[in-house]
PDB file of C-alpha atoms in Angstrom:
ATOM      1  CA  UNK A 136      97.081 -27.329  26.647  1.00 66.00           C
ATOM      2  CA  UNK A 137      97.248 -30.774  28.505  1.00 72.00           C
ATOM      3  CA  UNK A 138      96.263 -28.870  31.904  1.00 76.00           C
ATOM      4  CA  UNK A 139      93.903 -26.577  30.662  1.00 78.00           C
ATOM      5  CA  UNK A 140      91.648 -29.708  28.845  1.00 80.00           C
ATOM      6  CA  UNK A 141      92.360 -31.564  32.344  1.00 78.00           C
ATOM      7  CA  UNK A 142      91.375 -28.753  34.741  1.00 79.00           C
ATOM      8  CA  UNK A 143      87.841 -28.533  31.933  1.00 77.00           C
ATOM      9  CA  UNK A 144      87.484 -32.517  32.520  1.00 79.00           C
ATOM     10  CA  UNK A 145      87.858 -32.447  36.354  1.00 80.00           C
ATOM     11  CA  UNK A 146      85.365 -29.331  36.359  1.00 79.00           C
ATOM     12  CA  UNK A 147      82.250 -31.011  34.016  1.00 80.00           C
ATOM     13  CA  UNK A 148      82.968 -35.124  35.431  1.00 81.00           C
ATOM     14  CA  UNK A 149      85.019 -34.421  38.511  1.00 83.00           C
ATOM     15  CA  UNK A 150      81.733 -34.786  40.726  1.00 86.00           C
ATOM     16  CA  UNK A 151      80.894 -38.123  39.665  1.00 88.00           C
ATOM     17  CA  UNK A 152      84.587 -39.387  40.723  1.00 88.00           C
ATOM     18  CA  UNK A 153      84.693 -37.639  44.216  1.00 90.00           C
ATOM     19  CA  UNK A 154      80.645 -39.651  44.843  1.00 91.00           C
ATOM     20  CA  UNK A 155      82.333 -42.658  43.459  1.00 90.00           C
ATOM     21  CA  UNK A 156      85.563 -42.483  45.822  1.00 90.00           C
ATOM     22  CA  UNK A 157      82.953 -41.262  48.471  1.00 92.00           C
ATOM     23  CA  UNK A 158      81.295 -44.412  48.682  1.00 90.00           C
ATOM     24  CA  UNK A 159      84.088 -46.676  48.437  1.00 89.00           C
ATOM     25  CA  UNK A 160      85.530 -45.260  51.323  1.00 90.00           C
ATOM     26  CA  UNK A 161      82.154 -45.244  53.538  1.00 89.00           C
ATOM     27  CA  UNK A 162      81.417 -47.898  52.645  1.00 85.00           C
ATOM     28  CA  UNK A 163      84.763 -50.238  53.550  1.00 84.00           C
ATOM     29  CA  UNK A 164      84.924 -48.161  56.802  1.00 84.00           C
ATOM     30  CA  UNK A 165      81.327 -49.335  58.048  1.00 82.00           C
ATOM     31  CA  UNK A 166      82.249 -52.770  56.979  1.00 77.00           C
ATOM     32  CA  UNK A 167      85.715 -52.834  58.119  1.00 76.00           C
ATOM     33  CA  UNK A 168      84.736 -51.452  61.986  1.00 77.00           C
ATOM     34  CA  UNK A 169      82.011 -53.997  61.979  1.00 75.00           C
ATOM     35  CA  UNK A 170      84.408 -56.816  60.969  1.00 70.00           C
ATOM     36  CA  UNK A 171      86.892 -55.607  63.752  1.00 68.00           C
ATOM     37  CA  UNK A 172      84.478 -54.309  66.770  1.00 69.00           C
ATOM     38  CA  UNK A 173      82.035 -56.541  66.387  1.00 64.00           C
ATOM     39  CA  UNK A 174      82.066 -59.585  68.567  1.00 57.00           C
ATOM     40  CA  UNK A 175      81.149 -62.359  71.062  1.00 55.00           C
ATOM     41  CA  UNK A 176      77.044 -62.165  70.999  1.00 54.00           C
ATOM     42  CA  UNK A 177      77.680 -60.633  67.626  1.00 58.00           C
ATOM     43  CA  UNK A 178      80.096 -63.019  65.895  1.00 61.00           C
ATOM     44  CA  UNK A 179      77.338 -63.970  62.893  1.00 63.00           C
ATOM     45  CA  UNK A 180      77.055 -60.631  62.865  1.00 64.00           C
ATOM     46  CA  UNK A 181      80.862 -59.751  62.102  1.00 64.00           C
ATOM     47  CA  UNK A 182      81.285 -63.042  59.944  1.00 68.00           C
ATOM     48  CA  UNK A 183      78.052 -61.133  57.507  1.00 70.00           C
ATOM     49  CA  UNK A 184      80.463 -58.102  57.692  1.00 68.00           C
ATOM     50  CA  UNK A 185      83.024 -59.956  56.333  1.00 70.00           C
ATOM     51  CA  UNK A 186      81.026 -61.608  53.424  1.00 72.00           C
ATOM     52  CA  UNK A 187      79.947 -57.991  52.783  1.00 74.00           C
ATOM     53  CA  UNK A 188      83.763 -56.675  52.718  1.00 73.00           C
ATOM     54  CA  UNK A 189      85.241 -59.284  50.549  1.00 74.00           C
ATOM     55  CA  UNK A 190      82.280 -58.760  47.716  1.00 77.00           C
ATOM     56  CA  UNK A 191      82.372 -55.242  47.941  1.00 78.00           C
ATOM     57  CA  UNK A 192      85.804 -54.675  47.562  1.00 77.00           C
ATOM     58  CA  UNK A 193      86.082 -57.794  44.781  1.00 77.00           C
ATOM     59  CA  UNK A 194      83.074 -56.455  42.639  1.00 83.00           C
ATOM     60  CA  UNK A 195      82.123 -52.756  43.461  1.00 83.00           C
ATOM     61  CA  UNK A 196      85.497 -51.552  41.922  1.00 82.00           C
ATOM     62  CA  UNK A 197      84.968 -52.987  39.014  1.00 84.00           C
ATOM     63  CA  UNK A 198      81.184 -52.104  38.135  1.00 87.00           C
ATOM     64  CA  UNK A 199      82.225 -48.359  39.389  1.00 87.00           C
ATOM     65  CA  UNK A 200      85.216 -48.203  37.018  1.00 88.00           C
ATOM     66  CA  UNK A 201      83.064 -49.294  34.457  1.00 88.00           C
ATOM     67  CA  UNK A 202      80.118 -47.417  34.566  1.00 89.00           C
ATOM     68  CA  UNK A 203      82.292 -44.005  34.878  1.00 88.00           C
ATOM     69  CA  UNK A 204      84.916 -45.294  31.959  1.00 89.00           C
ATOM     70  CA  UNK A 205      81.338 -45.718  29.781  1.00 88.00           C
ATOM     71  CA  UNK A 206      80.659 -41.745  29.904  1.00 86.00           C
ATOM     72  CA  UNK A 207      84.082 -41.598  27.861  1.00 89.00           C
ATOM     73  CA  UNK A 208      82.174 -39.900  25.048  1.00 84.00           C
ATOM     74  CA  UNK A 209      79.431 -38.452  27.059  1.00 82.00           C
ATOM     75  CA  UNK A 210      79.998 -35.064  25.751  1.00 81.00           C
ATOM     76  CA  UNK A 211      79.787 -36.371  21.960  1.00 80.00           C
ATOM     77  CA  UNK A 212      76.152 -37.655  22.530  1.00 76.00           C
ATOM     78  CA  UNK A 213      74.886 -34.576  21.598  1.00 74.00           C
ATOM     79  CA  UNK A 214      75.178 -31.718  18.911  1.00 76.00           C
ATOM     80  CA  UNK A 215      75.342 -29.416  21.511  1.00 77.00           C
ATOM     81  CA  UNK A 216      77.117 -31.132  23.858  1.00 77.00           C
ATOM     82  CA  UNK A 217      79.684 -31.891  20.529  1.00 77.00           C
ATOM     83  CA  UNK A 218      79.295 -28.520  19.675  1.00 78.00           C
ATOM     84  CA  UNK A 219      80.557 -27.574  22.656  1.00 77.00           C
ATOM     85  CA  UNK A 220      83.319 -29.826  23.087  1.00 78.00           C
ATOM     86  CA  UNK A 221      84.212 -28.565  19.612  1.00 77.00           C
ATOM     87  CA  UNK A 222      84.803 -24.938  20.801  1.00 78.00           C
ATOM     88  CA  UNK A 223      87.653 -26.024  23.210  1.00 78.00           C
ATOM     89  CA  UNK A 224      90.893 -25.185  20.869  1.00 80.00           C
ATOM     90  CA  UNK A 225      92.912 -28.334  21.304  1.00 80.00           C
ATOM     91  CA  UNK A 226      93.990 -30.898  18.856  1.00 83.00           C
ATOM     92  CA  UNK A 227      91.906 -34.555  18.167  1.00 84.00           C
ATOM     93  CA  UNK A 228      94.548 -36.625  19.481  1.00 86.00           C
ATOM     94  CA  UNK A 229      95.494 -34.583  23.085  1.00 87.00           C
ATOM     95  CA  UNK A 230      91.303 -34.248  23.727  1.00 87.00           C
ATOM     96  CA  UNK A 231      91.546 -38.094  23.423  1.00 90.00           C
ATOM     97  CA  UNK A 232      94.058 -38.899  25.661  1.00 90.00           C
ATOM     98  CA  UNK A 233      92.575 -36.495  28.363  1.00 88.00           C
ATOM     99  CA  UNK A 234      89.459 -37.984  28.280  1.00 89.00           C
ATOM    100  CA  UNK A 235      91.538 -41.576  28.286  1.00 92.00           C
ATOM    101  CA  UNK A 236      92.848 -40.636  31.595  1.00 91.00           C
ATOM    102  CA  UNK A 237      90.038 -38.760  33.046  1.00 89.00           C
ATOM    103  CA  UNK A 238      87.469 -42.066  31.960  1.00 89.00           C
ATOM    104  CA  UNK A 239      89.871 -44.690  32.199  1.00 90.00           C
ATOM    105  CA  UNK A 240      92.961 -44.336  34.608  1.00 90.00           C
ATOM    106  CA  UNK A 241      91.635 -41.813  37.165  1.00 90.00           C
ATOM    107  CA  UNK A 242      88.728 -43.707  38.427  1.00 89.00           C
ATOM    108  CA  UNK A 243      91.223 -46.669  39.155  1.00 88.00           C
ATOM    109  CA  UNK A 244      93.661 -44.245  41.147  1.00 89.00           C
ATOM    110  CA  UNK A 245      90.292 -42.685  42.743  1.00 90.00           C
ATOM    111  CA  UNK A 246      89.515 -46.581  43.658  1.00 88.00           C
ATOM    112  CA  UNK A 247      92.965 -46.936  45.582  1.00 87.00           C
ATOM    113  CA  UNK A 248      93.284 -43.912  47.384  1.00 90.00           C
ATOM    114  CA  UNK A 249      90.109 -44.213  48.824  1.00 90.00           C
ATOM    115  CA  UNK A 250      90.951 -47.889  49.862  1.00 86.00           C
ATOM    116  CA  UNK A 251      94.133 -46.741  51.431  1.00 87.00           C
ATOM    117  CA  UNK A 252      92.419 -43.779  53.301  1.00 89.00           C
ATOM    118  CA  UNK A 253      89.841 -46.337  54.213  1.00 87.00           C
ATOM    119  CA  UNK A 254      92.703 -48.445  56.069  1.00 82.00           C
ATOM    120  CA  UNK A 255      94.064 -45.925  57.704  1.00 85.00           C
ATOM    121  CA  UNK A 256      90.846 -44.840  59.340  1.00 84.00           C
ATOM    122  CA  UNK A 257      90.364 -48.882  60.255  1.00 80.00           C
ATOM    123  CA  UNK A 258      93.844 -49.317  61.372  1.00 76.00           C
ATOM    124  CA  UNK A 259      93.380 -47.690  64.642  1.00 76.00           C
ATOM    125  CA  UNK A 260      90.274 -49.500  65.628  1.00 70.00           C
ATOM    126  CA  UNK A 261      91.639 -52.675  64.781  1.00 65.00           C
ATOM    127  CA  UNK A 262      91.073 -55.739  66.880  1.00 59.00           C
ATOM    128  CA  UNK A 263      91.964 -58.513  64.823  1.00 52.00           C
ATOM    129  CA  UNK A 264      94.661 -60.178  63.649  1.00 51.00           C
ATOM    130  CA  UNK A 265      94.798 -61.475  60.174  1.00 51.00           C
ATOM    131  CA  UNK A 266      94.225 -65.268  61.338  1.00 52.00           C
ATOM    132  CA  UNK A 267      91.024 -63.646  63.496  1.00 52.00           C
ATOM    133  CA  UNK A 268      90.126 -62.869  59.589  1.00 51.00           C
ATOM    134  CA  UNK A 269      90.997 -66.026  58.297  1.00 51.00           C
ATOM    135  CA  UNK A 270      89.653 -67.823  60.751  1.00 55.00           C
ATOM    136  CA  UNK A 271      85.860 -65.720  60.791  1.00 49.00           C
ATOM    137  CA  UNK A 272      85.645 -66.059  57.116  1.00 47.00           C
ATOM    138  CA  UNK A 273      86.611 -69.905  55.908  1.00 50.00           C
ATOM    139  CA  UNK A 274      86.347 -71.419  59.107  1.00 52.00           C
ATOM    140  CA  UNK A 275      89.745 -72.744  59.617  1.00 49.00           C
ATOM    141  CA  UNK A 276      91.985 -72.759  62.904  1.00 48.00           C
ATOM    142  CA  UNK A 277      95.023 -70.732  62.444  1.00 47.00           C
ATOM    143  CA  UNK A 278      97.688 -73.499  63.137  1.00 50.00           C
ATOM    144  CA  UNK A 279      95.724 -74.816  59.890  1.00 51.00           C
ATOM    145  CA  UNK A 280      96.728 -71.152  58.225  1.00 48.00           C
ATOM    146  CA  UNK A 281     100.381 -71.263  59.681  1.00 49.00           C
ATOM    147  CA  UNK A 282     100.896 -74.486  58.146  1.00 47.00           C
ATOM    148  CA  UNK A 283      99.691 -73.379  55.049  1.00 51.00           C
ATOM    149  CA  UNK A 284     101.822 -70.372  55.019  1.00 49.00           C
ATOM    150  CA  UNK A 285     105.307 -72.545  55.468  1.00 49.00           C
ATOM    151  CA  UNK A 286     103.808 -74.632  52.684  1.00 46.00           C
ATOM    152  CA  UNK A 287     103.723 -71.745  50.444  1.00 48.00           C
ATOM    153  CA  UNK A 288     107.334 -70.554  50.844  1.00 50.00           C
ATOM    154  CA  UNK A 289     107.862 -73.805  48.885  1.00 51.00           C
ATOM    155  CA  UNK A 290     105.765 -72.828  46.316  1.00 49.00           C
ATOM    156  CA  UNK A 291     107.096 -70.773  43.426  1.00 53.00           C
ATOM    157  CA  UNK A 292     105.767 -67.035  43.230  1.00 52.00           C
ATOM    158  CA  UNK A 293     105.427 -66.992  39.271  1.00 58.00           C
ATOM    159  CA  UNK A 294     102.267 -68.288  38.946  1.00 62.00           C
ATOM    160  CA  UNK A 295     100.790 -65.951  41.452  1.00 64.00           C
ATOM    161  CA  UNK A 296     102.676 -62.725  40.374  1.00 70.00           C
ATOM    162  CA  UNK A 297     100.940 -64.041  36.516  1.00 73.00           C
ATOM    163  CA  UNK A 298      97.411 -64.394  38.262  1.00 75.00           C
ATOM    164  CA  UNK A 299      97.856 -60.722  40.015  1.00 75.00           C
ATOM    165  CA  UNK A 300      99.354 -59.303  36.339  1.00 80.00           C
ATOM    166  CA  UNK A 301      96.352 -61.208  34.454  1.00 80.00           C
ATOM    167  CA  UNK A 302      93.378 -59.678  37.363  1.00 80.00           C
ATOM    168  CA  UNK A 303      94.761 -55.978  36.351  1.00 83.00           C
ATOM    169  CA  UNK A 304      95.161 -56.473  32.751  1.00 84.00           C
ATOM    170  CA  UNK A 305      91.518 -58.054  32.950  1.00 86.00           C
ATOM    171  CA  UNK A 306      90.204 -55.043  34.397  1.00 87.00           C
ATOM    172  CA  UNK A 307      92.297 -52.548  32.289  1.00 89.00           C
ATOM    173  CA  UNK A 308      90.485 -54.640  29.506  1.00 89.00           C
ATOM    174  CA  UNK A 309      86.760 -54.189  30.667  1.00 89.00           C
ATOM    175  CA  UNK A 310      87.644 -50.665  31.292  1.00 91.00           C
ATOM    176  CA  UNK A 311      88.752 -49.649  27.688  1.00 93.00           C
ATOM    177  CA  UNK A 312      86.036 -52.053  26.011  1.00 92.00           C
ATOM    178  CA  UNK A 313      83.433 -49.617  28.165  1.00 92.00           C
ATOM    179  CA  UNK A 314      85.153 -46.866  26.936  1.00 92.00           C
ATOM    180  CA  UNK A 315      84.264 -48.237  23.160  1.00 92.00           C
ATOM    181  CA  UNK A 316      80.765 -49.043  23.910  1.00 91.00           C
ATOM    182  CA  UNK A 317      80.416 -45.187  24.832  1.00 90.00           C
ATOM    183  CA  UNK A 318      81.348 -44.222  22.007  1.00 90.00           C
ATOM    184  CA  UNK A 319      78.800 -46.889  20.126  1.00 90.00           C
ATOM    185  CA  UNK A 320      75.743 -46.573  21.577  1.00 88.00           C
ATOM    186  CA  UNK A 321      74.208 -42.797  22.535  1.00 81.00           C
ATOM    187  CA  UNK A 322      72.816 -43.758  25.402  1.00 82.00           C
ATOM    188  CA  UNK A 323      72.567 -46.374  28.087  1.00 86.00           C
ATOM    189  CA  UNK A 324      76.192 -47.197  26.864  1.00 87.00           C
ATOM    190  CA  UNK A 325      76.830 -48.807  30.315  1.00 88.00           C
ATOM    191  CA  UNK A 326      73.713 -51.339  29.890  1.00 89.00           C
ATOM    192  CA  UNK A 327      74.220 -52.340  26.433  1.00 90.00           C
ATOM    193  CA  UNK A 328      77.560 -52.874  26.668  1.00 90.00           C
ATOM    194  CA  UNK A 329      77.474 -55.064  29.158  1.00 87.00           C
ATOM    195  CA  UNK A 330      74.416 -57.073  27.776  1.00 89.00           C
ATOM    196  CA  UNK A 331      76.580 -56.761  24.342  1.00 87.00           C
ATOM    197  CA  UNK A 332      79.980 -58.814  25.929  1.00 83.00           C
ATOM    198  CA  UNK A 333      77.452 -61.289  27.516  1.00 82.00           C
ATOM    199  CA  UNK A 334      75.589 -61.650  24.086  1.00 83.00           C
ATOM    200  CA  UNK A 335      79.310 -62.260  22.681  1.00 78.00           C
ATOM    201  CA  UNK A 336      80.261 -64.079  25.410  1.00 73.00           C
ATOM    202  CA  UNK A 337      77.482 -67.163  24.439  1.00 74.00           C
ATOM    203  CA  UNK A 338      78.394 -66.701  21.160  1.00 68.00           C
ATOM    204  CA  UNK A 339      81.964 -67.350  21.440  1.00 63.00           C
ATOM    205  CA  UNK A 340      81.458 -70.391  23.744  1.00 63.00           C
ATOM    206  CA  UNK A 341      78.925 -71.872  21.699  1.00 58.00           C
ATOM    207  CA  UNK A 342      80.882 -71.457  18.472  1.00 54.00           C
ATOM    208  CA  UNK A 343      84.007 -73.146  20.423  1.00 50.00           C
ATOM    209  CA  UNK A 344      86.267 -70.072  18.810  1.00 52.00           C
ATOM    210  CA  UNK A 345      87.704 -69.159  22.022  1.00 51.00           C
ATOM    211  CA  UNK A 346      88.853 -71.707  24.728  1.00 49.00           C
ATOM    212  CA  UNK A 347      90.892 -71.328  27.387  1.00 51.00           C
ATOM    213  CA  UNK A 348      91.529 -75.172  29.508  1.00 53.00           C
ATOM    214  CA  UNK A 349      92.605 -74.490  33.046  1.00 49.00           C
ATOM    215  CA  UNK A 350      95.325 -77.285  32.875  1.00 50.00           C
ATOM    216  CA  UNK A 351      98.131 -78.105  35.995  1.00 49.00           C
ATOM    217  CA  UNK A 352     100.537 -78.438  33.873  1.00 54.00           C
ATOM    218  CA  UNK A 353      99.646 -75.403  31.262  1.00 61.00           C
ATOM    219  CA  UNK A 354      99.022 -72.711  34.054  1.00 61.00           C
ATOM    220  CA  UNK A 355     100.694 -70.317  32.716  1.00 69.00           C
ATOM    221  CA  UNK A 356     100.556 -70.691  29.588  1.00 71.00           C
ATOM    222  CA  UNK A 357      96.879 -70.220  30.116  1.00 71.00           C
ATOM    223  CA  UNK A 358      97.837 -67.005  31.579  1.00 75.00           C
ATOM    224  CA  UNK A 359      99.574 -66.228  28.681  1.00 79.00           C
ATOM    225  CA  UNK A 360      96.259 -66.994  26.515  1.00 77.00           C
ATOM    226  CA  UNK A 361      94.461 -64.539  28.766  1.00 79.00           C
ATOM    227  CA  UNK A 362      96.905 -61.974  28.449  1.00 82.00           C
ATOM    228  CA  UNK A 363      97.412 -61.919  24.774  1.00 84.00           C
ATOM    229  CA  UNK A 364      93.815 -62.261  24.103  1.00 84.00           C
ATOM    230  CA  UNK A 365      92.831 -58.746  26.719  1.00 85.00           C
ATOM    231  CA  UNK A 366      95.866 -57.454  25.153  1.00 88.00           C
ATOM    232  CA  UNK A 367      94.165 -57.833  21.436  1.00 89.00           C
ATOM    233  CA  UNK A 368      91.013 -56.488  22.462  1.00 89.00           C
ATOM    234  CA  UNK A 369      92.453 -53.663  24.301  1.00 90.00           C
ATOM    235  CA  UNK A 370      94.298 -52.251  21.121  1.00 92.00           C
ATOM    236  CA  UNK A 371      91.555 -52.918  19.275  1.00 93.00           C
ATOM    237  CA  UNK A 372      89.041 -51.383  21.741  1.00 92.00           C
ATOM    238  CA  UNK A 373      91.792 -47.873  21.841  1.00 93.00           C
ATOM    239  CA  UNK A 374      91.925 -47.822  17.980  1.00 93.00           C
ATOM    240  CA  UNK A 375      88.465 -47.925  17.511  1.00 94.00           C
ATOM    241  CA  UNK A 376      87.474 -45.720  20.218  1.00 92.00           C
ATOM    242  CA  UNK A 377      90.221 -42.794  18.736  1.00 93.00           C
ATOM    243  CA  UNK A 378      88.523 -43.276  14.982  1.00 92.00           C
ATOM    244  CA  UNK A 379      85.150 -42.954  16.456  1.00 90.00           C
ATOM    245  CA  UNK A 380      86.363 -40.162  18.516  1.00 89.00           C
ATOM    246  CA  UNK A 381      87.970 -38.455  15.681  1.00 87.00           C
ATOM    247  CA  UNK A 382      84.711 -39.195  13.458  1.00 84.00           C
ATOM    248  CA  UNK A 383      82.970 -37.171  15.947  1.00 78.00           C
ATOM    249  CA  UNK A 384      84.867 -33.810  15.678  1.00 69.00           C
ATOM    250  CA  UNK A 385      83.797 -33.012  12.427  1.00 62.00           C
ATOM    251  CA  UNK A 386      79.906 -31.843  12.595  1.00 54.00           C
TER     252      UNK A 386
END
């Protein structure tokens, strides 16, 4: 039944993930053959590219993933979209975790294959070696970068690996807490959920309930804060979602 609710997902939302993949790769091509073609007379040219490339791929991801993991419950916004949804002969629990994967997990693995496709189109055209990079983007020489880099090998990996572990749990978090708002709010879920966490946001800081001290010597335990606390609201965010969800198949 799994493939058959799948192969209904891909057919109603599939569109919006191929557009979303679509421009990802576009646009990181156009960027990434302007940061590695363009240069000499063009050099503030290539160094904009650059500013461009790092923001897009640092904050388009995310907003993407978002927005599509907010049309979670798009289909329940409705009675006849419900209606609808209603007629498809499969149990609460396996509709939920189709749409789970469909909302919440495929746009991520639409994000990376269309990053790694991306590359591989660059790679070809490449003129620049990753100190060129370095070098166009914070301004450093790359002896600077090379002495950096035998620095680092003194420097233990844990707190990094705990940084990269905390970015993707961070994002797996804003991902399933967009997934809830669509199944709060009928429509604009995208908008208000988003003004909702900043609303929250204020509200927490001002209230002093949650505070997380970037200390030297507490690093990672401050990753550990994060962590825990993204790993509360995700639950949370899931359970909720499924009762709503659940709520929502009986007209």
């Amino acid at each position: 039944m799994y493939r058959k609710l799948f192969k209904y997902d891909l057919v109603q939302y599939g569109r919006e993930k191929f557009f979303y993949g679509l421009a990802i790769f576009v646009a990181t091509v156009i960027l990434g053959l302007m940061v590695n073609l363009l240069s000499g007379p063009f050099e503030g040219v290539k160094v904009v590219a650059v500013s461009f490339l790092i923001i897009f791929i640092s904050v388009y991801p995310i907003i993407g993933s978002c927005y599509l993991a907010s049309h979670f419950g798009y289909m329940l916004r409705t009675k006849t979209r419900r209606l609808n949804y209603l007629m498809i002969p499969a149990p609460t629990h396996e509709k939920f975790i189709v749409r789970f994967v469909d909302s919440v997990i495929l746009p991520t693995v639409v994000m990376v294959v269309s990053f790694l496709l991306a590359a591989i189109v660059i790679l070809p055209f490449s003129q620049l070696t990753i100190a060129d990079m370095y070098n166009t983007f914070f301004g450093n020489s790359a002896e600077q970068m090379v002495i950096k880099a035998e620095l680092m090998k003194n420097i233990s990996l844990g707190p990094y690996v705990s940084m990269i572990i905390t970015a993707i749990h961070t994002y797996f978090t804003f991902l399933v807490v967009m997934m809830l708002g669509s199944m709060i709010f009928k429509s604009y879920a995208y908008v208000k959920t988003l003004l909702s966490l900043f609303i929250l946001e204020l509200v927490l800081s001002a209230s002093r309930m949650i505070v997380f001290e970037v200390n030297d010597n507490d690093y990672m335990l401050l990753m550990w804060q994060i962590n825990g606390f993204c790993l509360v609201i995700s639950l949370i965010s899931i359970g909720v979602s499924y009762y709503l969800f659940s709520k929502k198949q009986i007209v």
